[in-house]
Short mmCIF file of C-alpha atoms and ligand atoms in Angstrom, two decimals:
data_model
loop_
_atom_site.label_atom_id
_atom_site.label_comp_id
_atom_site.label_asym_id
_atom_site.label_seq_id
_atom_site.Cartn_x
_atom_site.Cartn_y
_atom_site.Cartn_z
CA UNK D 1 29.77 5.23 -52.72
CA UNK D 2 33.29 5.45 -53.82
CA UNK D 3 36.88 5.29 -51.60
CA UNK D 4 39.85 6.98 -53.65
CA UNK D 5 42.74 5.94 -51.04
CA UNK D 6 46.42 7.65 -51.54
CA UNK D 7 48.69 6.06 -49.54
CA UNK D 8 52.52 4.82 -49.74
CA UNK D 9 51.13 1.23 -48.12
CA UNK D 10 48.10 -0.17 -50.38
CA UNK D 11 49.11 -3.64 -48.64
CA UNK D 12 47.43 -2.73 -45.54
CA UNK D 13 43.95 -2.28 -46.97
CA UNK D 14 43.68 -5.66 -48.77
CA UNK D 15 42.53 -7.66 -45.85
CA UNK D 16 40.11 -5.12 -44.51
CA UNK D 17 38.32 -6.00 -47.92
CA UNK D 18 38.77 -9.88 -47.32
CA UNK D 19 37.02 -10.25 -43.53
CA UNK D 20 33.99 -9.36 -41.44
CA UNK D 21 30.94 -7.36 -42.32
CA UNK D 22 32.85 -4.77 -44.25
CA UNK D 23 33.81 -7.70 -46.64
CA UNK D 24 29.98 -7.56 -47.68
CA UNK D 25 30.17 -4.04 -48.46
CA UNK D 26 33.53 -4.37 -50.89
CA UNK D 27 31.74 -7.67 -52.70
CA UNK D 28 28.44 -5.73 -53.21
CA UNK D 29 30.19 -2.93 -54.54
CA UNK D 30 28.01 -0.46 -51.90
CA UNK D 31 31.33 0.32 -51.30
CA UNK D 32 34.11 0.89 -53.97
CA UNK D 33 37.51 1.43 -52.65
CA UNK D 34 40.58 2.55 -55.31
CA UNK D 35 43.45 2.37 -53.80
CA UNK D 36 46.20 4.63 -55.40
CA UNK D 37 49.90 3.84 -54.15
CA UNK D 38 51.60 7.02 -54.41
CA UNK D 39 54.94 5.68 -55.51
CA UNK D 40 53.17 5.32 -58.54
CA UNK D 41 52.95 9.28 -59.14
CA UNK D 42 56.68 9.68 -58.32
CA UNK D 43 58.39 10.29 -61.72
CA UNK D 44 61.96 11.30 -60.76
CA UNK D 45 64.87 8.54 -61.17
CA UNK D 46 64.37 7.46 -57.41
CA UNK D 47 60.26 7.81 -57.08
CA UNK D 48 61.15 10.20 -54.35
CA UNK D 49 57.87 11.15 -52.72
CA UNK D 50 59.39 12.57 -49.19
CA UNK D 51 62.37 15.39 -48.86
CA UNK D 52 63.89 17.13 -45.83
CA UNK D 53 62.03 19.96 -44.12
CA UNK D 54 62.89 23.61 -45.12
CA UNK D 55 64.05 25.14 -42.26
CA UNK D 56 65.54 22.36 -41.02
CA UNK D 57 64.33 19.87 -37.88
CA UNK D 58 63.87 16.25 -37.67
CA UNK D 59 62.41 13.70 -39.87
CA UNK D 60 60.94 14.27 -43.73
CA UNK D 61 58.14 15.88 -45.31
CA UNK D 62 55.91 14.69 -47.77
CA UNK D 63 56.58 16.31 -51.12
CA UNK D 64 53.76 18.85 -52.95
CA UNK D 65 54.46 16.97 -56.32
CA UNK D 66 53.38 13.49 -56.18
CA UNK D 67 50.68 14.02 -54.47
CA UNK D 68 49.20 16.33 -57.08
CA UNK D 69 49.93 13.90 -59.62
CA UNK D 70 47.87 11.48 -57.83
CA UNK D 71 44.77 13.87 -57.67
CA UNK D 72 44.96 14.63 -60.59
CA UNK D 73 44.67 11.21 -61.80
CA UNK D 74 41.91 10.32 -59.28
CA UNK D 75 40.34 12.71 -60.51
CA UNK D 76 40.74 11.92 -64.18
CA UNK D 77 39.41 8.49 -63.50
CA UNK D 78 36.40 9.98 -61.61
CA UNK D 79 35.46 11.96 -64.70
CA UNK D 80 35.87 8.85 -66.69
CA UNK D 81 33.71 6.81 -64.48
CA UNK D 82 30.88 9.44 -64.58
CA UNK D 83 31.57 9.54 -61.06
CA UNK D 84 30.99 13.19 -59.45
CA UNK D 85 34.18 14.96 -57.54
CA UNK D 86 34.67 13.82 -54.02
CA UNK D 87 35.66 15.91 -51.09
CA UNK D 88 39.60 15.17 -50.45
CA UNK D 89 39.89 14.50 -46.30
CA UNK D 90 43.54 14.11 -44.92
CA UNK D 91 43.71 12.60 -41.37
CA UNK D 92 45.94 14.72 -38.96
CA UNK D 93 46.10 15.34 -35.24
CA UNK D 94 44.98 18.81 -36.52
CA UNK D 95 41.54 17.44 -38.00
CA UNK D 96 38.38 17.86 -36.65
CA UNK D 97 37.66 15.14 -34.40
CA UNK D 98 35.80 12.18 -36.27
CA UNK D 99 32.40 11.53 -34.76
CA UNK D 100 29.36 9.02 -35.64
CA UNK D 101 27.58 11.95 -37.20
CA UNK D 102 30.44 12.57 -39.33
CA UNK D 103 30.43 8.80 -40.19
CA UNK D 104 26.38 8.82 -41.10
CA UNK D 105 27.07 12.21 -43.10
CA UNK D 106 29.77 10.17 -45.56
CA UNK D 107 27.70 6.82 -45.46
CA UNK D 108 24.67 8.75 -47.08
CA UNK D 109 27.45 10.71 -49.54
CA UNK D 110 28.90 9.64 -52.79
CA UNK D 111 32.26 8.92 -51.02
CA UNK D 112 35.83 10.89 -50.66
CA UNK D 113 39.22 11.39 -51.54
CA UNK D 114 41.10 9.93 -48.25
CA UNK D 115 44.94 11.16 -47.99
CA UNK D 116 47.03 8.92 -46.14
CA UNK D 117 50.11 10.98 -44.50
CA UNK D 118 53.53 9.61 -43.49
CA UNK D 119 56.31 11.29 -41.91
CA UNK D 120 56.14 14.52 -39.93
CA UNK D 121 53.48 15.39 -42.35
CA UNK D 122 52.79 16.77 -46.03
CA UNK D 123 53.81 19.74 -47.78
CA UNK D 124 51.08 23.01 -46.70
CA UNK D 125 51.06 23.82 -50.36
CA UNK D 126 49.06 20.48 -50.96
CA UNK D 127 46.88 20.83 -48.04
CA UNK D 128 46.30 24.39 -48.89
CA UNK D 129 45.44 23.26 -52.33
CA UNK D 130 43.81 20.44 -52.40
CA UNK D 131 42.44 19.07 -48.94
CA UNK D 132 38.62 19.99 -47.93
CA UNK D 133 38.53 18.91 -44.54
CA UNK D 134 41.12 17.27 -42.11
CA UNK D 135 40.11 14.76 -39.33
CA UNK D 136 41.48 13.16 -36.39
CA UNK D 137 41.12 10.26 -34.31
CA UNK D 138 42.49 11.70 -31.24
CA UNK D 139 45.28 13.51 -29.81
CA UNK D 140 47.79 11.24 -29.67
CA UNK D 141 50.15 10.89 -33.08
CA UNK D 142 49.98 7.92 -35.42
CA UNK D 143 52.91 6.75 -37.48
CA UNK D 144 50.26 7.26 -40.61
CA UNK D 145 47.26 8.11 -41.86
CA UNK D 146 46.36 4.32 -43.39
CA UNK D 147 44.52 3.39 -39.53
CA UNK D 148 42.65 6.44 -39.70
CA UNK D 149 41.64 5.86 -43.10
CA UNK D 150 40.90 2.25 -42.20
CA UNK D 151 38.54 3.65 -39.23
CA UNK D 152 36.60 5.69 -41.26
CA UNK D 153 35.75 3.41 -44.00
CA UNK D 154 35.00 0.34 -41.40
CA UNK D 155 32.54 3.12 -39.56
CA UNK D 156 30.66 3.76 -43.12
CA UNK D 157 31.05 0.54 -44.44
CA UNK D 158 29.26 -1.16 -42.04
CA UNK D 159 26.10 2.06 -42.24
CA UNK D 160 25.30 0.41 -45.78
CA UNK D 161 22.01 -1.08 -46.55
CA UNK D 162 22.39 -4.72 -46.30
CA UNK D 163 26.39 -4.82 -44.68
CA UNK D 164 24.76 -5.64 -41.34
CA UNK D 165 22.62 -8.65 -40.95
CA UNK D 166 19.97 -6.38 -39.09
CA UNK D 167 19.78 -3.48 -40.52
CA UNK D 168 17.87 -2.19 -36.61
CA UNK D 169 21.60 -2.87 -35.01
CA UNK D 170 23.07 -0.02 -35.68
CA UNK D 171 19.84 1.89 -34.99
CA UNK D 172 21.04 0.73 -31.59
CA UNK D 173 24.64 1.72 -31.60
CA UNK D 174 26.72 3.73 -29.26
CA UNK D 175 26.21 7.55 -30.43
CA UNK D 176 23.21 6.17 -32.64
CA UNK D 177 21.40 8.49 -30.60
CA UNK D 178 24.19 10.49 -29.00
CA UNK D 179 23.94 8.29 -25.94
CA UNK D 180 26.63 5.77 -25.35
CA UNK D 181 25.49 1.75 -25.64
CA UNK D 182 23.37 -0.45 -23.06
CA UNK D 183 24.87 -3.45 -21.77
CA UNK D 184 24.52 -6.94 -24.16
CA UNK D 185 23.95 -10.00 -22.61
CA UNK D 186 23.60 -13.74 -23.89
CA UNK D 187 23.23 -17.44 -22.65
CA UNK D 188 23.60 -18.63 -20.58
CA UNK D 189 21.00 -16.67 -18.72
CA UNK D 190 22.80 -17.76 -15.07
CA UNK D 191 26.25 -18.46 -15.50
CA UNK D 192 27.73 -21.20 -13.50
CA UNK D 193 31.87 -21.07 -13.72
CA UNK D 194 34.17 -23.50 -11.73
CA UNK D 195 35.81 -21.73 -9.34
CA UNK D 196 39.13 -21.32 -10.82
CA UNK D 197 37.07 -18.89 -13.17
CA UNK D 198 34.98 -17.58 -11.07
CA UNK D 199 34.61 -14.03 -11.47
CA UNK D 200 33.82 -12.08 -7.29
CA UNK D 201 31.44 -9.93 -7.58
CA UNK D 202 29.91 -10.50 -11.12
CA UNK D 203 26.12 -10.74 -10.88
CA UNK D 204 25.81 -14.32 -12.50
CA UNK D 205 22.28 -13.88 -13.62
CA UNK D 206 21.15 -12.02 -16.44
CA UNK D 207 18.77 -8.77 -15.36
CA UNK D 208 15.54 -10.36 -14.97
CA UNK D 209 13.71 -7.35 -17.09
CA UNK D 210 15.49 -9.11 -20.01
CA UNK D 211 14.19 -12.37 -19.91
CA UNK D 212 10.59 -10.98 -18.62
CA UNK D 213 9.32 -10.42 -22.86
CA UNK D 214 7.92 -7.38 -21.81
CA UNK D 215 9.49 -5.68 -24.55
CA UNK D 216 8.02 -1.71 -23.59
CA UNK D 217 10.13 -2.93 -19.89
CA UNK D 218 13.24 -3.96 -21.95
CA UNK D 219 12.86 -0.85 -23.81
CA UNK D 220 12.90 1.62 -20.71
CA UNK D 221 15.61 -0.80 -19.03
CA UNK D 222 17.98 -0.23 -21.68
CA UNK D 223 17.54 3.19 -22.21
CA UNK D 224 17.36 3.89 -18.13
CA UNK D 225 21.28 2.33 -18.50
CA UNK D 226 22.27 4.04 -21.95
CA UNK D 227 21.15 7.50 -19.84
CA UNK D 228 23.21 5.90 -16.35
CA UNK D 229 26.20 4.64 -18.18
CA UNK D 230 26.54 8.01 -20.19
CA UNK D 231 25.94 10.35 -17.65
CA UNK D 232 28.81 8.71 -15.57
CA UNK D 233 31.72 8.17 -18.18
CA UNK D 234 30.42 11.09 -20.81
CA UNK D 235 28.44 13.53 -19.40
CA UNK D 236 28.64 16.10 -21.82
CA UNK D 237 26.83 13.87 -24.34
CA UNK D 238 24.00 14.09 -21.96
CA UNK D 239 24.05 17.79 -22.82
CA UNK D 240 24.53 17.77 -26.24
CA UNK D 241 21.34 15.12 -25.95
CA UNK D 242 19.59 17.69 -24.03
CA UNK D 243 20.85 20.01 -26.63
CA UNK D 244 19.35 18.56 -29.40
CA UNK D 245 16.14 17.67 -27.73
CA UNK D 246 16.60 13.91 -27.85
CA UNK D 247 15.77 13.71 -24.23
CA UNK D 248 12.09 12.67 -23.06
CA UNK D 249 10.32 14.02 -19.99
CA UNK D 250 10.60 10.02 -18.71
CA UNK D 251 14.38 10.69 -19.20
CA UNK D 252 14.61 13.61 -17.60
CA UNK D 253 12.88 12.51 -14.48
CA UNK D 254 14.86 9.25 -14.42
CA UNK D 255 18.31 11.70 -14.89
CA UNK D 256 16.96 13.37 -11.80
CA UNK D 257 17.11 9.99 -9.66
CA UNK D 258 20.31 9.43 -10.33
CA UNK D 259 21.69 13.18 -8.48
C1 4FV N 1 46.39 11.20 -37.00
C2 4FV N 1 45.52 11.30 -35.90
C3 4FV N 1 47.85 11.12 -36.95
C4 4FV N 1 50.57 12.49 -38.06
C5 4FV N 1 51.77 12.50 -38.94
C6 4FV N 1 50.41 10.66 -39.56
C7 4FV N 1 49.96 11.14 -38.21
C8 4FV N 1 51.71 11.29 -39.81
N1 4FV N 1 45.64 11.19 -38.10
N2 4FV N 1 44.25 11.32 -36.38
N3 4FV N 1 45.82 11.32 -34.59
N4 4FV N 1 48.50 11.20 -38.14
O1 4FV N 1 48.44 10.99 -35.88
O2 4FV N 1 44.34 11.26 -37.70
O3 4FV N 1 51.77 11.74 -41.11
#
């Protein structure tokens, strides 16, 4: 699958491609990331690529101009490459908010456009020409639209065959199946601190169940906590479970015990 990134900051994507397990996905080429610094498709005397709002008001916009420069030569190269035309996704406060579906949707795609936004935002005549879907982190506003962009390539990077060591761990992720994640635990199985770290309160010993092999008992452990652990902090995804009939009769009855 193929990234085409336009963004005024290319510098901040080269050491997402140089660490963790998204660095497997950039060597194997599973996924290919272009990054196309729009500078580059500014072609008056000062490589102007933001202006001052019509109308007035703080801060700048981003201009229509270079930014269909740039498209047009993503999508030049696209052609070139045999590569078929991407959707083009811009990351605003006024996008649909991104979700692990959303993620799993892209990772089996053939990739996307992403738009990067600075400044108050870009001109409407580029969105309204050009963009095929806007998403959002959050409500909350972001000085750009290169962490967004980051987030959503980590999120399908790391969905590619072979990125993860076990391929079954993201089988078991939070929202894998629309329930939020058990808890982990490691060795040691009883944890002995000194008691300037001692933690009050913290169980020291690892839930039996998990050290019993009974894997069927692990199972129904972790998924009796994924259900607990949801239905406290997210409770509509309990719903939306329900929803979408991802909820067994065992689940059910175990939802009950916890009213
Ligand atoms: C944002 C968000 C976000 C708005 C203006 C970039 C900034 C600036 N993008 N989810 N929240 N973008 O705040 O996606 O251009």
């Amino acid at each position: 699958m193929r990234f085409d990134v336009i963004t005024l900051f290319p510098e901040l994507f080269e050491p997402f491609a140089r660490v963790g397990v998204t660095r497997r996905a950039f060597e194997s080429r599973a996924v290919d990331v272009r990054l196309w610094p729009l500078r580059d498709h500014a072609d008056d005397t000062y490589r102007r690529v933001d202006d001052r709002p019509f109308g007035g008001g703080p801060g700048m916009v981003m201009m229509v101009e270079p930014l269909v420069k740039a498209m047009a030569a993503i999508r030049a190269d696209q052609a070139a490459a045999g590569h078929e035309r991407t959707p083009v996704i811009l990351f605003s406060p006024a996008g649909r908010p991104l979700t692990q579906a959303r993620v799993e949707a892209l990772a089996h795609s053939p990739g996307a456009v992403l738009v990067c936004g600075r400044y108050e935002g870009i001109d409407q005549r580029f969105i309204d020409g050009h963009i095929d879907e806007e998403i959002s982190l959050g409500d909350y506003v972001l000085s750009g639209g290169e962490l967004p962009a980051l987030t959503l390539m980590d999120a399908v990077a790391r969905l590619q065959p072979g990125v993860l060591h076990d391929a079954a761990s993201h089988q078991q992720d939070s929202f894998s199946d629309g329930l939020l994640d058990c808890p982990h635990y490691s060795r040691p199985e009883v944890l002995a601190l000194p008691d300037e770290l001692a933690m009050p309160g913290v169980e020291c010993a690892v839930p039996p169940v998990l050290m019993s092999g009974h894997h069927a008992h692990i199972a129904r452990w972790r998924r009796e906590q994924q259900l607990a652990i949801t239905r406290a902090r997210r409770p509509e995804l309990i719903d939306q479970a329900r929803a979408a009939g991802r909820l067994s009769k065992q689940d059910e009855q175990f939802l009950k015990t916890l009213l």
